[in-house]
Structures are given as structure tokens and as C-alpha cells.
PDB file of C-alpha atoms in Angstrom:
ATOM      1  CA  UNK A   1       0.000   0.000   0.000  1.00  0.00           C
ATOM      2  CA  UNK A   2       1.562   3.203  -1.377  1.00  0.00           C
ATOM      3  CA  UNK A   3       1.690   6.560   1.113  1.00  0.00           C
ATOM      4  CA  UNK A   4      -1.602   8.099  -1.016  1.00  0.00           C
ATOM      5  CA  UNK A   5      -3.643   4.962  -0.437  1.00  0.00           C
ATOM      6  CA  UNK A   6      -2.965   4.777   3.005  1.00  0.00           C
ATOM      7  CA  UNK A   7      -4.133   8.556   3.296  1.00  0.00           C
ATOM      8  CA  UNK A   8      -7.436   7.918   1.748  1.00  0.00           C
ATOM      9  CA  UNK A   9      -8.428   5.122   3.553  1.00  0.00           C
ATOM     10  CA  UNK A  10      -8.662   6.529   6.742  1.00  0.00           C
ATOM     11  CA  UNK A  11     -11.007   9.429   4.916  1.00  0.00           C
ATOM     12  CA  UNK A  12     -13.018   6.555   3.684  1.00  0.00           C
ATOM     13  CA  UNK A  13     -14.229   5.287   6.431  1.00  0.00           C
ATOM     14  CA  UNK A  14     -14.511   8.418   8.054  1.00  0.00           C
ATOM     15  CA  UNK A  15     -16.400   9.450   4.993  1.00  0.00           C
ATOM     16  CA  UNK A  16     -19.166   5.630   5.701  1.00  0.00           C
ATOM     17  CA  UNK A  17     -19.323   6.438   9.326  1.00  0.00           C
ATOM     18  CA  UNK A  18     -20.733   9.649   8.686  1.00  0.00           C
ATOM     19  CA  UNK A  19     -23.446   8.285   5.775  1.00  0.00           C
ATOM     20  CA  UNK A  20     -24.428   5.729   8.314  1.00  0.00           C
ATOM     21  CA  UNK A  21     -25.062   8.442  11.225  1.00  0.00           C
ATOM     22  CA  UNK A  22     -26.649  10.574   8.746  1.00  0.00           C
ATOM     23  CA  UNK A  23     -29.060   7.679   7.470  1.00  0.00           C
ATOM     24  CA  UNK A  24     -30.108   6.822  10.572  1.00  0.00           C
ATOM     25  CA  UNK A  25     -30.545  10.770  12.192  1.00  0.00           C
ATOM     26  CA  UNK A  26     -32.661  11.197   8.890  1.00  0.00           C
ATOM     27  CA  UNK A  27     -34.787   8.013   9.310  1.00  0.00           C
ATOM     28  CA  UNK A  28     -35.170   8.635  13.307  1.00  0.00           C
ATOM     29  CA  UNK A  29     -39.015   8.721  13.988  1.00  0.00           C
ATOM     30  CA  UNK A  30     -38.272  11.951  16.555  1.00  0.00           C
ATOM     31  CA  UNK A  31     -36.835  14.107  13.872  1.00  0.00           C
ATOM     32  CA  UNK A  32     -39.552  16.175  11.377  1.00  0.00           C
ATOM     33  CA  UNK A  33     -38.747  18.233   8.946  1.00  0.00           C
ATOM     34  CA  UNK A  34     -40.738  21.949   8.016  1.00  0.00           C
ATOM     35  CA  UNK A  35     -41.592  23.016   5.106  1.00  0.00           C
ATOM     36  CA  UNK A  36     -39.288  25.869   5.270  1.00  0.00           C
ATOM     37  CA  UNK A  37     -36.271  23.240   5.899  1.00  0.00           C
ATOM     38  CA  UNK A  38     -36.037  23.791   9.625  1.00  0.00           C
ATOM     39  CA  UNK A  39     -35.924  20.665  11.803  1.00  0.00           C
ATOM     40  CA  UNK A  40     -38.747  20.726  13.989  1.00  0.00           C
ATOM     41  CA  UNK A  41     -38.709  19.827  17.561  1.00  0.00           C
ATOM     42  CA  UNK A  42     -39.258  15.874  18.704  1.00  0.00           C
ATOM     43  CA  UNK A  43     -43.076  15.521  18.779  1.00  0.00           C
ATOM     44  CA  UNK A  44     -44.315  16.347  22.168  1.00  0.00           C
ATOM     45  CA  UNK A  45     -45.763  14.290  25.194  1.00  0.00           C
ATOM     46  CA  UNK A  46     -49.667  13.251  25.067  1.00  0.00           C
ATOM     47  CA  UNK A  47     -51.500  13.524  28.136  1.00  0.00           C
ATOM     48  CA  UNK A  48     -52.003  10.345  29.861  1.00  0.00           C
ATOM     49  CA  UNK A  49     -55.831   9.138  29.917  1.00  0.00           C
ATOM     50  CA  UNK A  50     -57.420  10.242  33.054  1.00  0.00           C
ATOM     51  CA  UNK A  51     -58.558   6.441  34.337  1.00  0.00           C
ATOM     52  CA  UNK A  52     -54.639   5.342  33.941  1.00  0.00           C
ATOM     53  CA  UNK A  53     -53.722   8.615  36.175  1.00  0.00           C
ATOM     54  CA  UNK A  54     -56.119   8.362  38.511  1.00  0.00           C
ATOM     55  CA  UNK A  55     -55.347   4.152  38.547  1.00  0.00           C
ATOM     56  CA  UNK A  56     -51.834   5.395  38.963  1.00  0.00           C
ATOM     57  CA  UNK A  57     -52.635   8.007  41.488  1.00  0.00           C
ATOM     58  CA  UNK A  58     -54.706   5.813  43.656  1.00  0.00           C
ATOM     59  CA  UNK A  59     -51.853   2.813  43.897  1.00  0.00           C
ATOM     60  CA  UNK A  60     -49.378   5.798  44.743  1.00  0.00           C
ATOM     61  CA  UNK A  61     -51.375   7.138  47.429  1.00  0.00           C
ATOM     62  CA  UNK A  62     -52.120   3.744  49.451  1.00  0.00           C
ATOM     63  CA  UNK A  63     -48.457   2.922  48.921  1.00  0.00           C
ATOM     64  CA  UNK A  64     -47.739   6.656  50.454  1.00  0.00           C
ATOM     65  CA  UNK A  65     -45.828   7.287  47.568  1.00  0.00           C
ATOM     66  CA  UNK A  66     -45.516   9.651  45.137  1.00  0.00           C
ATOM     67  CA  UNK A  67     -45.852   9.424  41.328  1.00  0.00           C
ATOM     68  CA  UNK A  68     -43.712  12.267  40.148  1.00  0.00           C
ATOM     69  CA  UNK A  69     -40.012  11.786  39.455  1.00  0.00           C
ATOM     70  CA  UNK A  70     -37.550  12.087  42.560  1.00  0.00           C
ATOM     71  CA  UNK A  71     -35.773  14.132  40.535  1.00  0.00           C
ATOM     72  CA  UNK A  72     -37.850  17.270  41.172  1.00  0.00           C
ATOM     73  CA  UNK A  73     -36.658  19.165  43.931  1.00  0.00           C
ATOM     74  CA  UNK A  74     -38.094  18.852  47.192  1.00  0.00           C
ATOM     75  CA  UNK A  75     -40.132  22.676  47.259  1.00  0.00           C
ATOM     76  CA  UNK A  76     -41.855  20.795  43.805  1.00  0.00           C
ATOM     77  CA  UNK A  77     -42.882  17.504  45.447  1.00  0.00           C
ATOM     78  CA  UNK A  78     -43.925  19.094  48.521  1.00  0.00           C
ATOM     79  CA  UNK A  79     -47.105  20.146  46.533  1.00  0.00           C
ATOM     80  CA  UNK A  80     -47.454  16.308  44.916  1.00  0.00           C
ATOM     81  CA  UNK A  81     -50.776  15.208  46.585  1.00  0.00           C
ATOM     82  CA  UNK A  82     -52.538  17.969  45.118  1.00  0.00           C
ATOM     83  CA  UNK A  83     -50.557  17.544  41.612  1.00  0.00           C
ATOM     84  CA  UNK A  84     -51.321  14.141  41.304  1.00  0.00           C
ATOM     85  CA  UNK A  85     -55.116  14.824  42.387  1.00  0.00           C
ATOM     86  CA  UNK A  86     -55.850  17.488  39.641  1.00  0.00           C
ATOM     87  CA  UNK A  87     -53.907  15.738  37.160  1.00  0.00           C
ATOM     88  CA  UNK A  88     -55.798  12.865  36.934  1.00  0.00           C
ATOM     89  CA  UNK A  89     -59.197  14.734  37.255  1.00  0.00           C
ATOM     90  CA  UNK A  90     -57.890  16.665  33.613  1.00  0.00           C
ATOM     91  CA  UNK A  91     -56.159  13.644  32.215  1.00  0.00           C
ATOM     92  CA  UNK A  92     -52.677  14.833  32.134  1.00  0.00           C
ATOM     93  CA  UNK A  93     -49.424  13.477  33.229  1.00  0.00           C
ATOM     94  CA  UNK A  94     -48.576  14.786  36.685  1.00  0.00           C
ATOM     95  CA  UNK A  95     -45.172  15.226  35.769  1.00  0.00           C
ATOM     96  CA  UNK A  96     -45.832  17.617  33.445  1.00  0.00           C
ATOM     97  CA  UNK A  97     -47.957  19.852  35.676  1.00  0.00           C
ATOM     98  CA  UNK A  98     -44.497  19.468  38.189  1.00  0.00           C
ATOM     99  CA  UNK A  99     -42.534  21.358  35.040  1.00  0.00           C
ATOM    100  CA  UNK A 100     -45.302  24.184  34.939  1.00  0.00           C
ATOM    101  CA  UNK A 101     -44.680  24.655  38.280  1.00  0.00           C
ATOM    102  CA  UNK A 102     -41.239  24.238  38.589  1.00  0.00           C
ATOM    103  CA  UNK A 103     -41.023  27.071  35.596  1.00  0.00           C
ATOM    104  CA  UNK A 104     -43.097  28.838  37.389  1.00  0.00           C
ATOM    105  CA  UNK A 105     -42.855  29.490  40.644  1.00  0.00           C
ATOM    106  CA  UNK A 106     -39.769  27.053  41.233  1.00  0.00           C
ATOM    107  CA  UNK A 107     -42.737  25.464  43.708  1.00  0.00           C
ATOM    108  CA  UNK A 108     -43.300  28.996  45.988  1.00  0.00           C
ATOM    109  CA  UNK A 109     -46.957  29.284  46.577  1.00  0.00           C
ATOM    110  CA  UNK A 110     -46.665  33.031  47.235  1.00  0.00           C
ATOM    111  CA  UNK A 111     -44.459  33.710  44.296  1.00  0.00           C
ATOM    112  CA  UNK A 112     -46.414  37.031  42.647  1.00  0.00           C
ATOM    113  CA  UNK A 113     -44.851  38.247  39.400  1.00  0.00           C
ATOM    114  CA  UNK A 114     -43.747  41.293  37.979  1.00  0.00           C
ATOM    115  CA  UNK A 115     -46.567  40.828  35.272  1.00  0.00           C
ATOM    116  CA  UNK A 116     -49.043  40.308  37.739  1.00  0.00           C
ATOM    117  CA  UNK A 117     -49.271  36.221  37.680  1.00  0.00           C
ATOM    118  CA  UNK A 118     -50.155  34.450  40.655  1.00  0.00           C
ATOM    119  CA  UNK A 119     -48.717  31.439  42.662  1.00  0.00           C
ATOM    120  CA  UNK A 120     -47.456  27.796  42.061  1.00  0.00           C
ATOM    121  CA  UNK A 121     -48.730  27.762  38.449  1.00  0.00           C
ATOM    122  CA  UNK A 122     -48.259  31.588  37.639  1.00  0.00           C
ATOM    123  CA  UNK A 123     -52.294  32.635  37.281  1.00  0.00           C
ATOM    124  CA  UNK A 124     -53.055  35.874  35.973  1.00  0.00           C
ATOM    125  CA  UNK A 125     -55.498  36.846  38.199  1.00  0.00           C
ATOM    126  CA  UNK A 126     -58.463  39.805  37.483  1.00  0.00           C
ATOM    127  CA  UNK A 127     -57.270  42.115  39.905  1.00  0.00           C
ATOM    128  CA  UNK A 128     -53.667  43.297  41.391  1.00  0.00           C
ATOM    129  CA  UNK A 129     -51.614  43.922  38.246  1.00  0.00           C
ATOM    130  CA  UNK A 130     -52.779  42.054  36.079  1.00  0.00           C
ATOM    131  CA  UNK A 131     -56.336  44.380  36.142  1.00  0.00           C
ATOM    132  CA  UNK A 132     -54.181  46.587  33.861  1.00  0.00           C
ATOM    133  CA  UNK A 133     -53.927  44.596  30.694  1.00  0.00           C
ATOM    134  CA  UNK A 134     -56.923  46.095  28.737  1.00  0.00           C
ATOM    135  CA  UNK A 135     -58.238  43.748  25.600  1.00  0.00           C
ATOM    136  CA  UNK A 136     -60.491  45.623  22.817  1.00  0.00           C
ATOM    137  CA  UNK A 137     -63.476  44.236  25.367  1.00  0.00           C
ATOM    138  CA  UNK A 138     -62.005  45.094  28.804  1.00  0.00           C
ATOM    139  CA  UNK A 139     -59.653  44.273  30.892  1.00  0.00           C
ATOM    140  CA  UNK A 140     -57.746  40.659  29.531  1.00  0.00           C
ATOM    141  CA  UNK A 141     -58.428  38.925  32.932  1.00  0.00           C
ATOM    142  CA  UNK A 142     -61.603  40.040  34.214  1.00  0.00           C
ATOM    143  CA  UNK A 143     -63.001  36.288  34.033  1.00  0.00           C
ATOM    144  CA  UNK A 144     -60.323  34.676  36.449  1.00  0.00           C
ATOM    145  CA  UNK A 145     -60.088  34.184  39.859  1.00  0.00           C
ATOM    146  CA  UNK A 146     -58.479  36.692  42.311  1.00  0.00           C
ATOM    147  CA  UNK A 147     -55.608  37.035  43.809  1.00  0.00           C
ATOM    148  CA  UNK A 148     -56.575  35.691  47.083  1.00  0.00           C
ATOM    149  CA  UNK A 149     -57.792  32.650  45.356  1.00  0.00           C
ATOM    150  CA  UNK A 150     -54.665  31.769  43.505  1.00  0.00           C
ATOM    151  CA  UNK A 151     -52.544  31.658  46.667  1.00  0.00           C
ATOM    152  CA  UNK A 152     -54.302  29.472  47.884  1.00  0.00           C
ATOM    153  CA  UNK A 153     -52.270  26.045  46.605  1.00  0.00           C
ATOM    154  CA  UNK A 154     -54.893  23.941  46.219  1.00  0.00           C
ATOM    155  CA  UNK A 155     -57.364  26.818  44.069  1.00  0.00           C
ATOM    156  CA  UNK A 156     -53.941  27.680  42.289  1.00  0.00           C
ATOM    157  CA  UNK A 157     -52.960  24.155  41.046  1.00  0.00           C
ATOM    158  CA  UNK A 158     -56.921  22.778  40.163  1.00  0.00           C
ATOM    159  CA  UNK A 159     -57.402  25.995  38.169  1.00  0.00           C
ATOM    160  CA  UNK A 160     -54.064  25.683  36.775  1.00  0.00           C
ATOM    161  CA  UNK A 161     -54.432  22.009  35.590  1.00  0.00           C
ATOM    162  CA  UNK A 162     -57.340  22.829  34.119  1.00  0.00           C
ATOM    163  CA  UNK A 163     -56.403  25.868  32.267  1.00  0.00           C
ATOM    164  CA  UNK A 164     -53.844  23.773  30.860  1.00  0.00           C
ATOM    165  CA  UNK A 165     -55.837  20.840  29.829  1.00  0.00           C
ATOM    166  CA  UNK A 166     -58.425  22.979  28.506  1.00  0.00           C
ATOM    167  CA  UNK A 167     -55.489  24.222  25.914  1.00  0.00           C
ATOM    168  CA  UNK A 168     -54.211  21.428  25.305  1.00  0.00           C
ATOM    169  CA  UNK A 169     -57.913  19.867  24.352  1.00  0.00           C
ATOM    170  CA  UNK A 170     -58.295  23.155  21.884  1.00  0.00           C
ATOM    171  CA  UNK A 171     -55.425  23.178  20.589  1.00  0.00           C
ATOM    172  CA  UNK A 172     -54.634  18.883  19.865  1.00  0.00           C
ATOM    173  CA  UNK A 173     -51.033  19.281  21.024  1.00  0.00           C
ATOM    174  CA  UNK A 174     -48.886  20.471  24.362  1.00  0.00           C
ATOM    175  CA  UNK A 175     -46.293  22.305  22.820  1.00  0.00           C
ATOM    176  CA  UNK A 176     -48.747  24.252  21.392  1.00  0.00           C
ATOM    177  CA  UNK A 177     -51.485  24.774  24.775  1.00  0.00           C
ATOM    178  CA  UNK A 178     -47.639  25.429  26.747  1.00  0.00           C
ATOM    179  CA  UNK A 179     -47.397  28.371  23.944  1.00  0.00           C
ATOM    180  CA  UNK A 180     -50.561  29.446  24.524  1.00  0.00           C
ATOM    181  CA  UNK A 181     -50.488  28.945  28.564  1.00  0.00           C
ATOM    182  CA  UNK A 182     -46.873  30.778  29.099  1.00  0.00           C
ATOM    183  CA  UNK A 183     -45.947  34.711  28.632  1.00  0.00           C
ATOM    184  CA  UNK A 184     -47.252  36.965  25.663  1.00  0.00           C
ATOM    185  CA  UNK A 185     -45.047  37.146  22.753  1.00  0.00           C
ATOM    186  CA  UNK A 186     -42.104  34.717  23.640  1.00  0.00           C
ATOM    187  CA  UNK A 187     -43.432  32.329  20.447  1.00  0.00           C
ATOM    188  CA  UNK A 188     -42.332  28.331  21.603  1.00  0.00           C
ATOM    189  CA  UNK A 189     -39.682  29.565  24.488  1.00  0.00           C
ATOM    190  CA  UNK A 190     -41.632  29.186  27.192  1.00  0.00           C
ATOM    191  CA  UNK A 191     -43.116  25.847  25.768  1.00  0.00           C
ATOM    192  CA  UNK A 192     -39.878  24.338  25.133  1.00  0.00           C
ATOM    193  CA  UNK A 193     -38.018  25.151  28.652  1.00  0.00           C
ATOM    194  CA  UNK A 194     -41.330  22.915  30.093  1.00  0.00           C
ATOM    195  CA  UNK A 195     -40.863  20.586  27.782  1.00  0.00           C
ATOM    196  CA  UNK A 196     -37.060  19.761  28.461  1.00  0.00           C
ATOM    197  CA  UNK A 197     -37.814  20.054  31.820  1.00  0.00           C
ATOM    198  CA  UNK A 198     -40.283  17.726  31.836  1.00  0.00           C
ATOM    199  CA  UNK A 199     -38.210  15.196  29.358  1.00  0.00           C
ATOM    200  CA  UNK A 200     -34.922  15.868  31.737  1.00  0.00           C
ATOM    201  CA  UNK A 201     -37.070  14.945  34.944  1.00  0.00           C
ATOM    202  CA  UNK A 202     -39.235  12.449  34.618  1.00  0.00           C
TER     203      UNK A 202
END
């Protein structure tokens, strides 16, 4: 073998390894492509049918247990009876309502942004601060609960859930309802910090 062949061979099979990684990246079932050429992100979670949550929930409780990942920190999990309750009453995976409120309120029940938004799940409320955002009706929030409602835990985290699953019902997909349930004109960043939360957790 002459000092040029042995040069190229090494390129070679540099050259297959890459085709092969590249076949299979392009034939992975997470990976879609736009129509503008972007890659899109992995397809998101479905929520969990509400008889296998509430099966799930159930088990957990009798066992004293809890059904969302140890790896949430312990300000999180504090809240996981009532998680675990309200997810299963809206058919969603309790582990994704532990991102919301991790993102949220990093599991603070009096946590009161500068926006307005309102306890463990981040609730605009109709009053306080958020009484100021004016729609071509009215005021944006003038249907939700108050303030004093949404610290409450319990009240923040059932209206929270289902807020949530209500969006996620309307609009057939998670990323999307998380887009629609997080902060005014961020597009998907709020949805996807949830999201790889709730992939890096559970």
C-alpha cells in the first residue's frame, strides 16, 4: 500500500461512518422536517388518559408514595398530593404539571410576578396587576379568579391544571397549549423550557 492509499483510507471510512449516522438521524421517527427546511422539535408528550392517572394516582397514594419523578426538587414535590389529584381529574401526566410549576414558581406558593401572575402555576389573576392589561373588550383577565384565590395552593394548582388541559384539548397538542399557557409574545420559548424540563425529569 503506497503513502496516497494509506491517506485515503482513513477518509473513507470516516467518509461511511458519517453516511451511516446521517441515514439513521434522517430516518429517526423523533426528527420532522418543516416546510421551510427547519428541523422541527421531537413531537411532544400526550396527556395520559385520566382512568390510567387516577389508577396510577390511587396505587401511589395507598403505597404513600408519590408518582412524580424524585428528581424534582423537594419545594416541587412538597405540593405532589394535590398535583397528582388534579392531574388525573384533567387527564394529564402529573409530571408535566411538576414542570409548569417548577417554571413557574420554582414550587413557591406566594411567588407574585412582575406581570401580575399568581402562585405555584403563575395565574393571571383579574385584579392586582394584572387588572391593567386592557383587551379591545375590557380588561384581559376580568373572568379569572383573584388574587386571594390563587394563593391558595390547592385553588392555584386545580385551576391551573385545568387551564392547561383545557389548551391542550383546543389546541390537539402540548407544545402548542404550553405556547398558549406561558408569557405573551415569547413564540415556543416558554413551551420548550417545560418541555425539556419535563423530558430531563421524569
Amino acid at each position: 500500500m503506497n503513502r496516497a492509499t494509506f491517506a485515503i483510507v482513513p477518509g473513507f471510512l470516516l467518509g461511511c461512518l458519517f453516511l451511516i449516522l446521517f441515514t439513521r438521524w434522517i430516518a429517526s421517527p423523533n426528527l420532522t422536517v418543516q416546510a421551510a427546511g427547519e428541523i422541527a422539535m421531537p413531537p411532544t408528550p400526550t396527556p395520559v388518559g385520566a382512568a390510567e392517572v387516577s389508577a396510577s394516582h390511587n396505587e401511589n397514594v395507598a403505597n404513600g408514595e408519590c408518582s412524580i419523578s424524585p428528581r424534582y426538587p423537594d419545594k416541587v414535590r412538597r405540593w405532589c398530593g394535590l398535583i397528582e389529584q388534579y392531574a388525573a381529574e384533567n387527564g394529564l401526566d402529573p409530571n408535566l404539571i411538576a414542570a409548569v410549576i417548577l417554571q413557574e414558581s420554582g414550587g413557591n406558593p406566594e411567588a407574585y410576578s412582575k406581570s401580575g401572575a399568581v402562585g405555584l402555576m403563575q395565574i393571571m389573576p383579574r385584579d392586582g396587576l394584572a387588572a391593567n392589561f386592557m383587551c379591545k373588550n375590557g380588561p384581559c383577565f376580568a373572568s379569572r379568579p383573584s388574587m386571594d384565590e390563587l394563593f391558595d395552593p390547592e385553588f392555584n394548582i386545580a385551576y391551573g391544571t385545568r387551564m392547561l388541559a383545557g389548551l391542550i384539548n383546543r389546541t390537539g397538542d402540548v407544545r402548542e397549549a404550553l405556547r398558549a399557557y406561558g408569557p405573551i409574545n415569547v413564540g415556543y420559548y416558554y413551551a420548550d423550557i417545560v418541555l425539556k424540563i419535563y423530558e430531563t425529569y421524569r
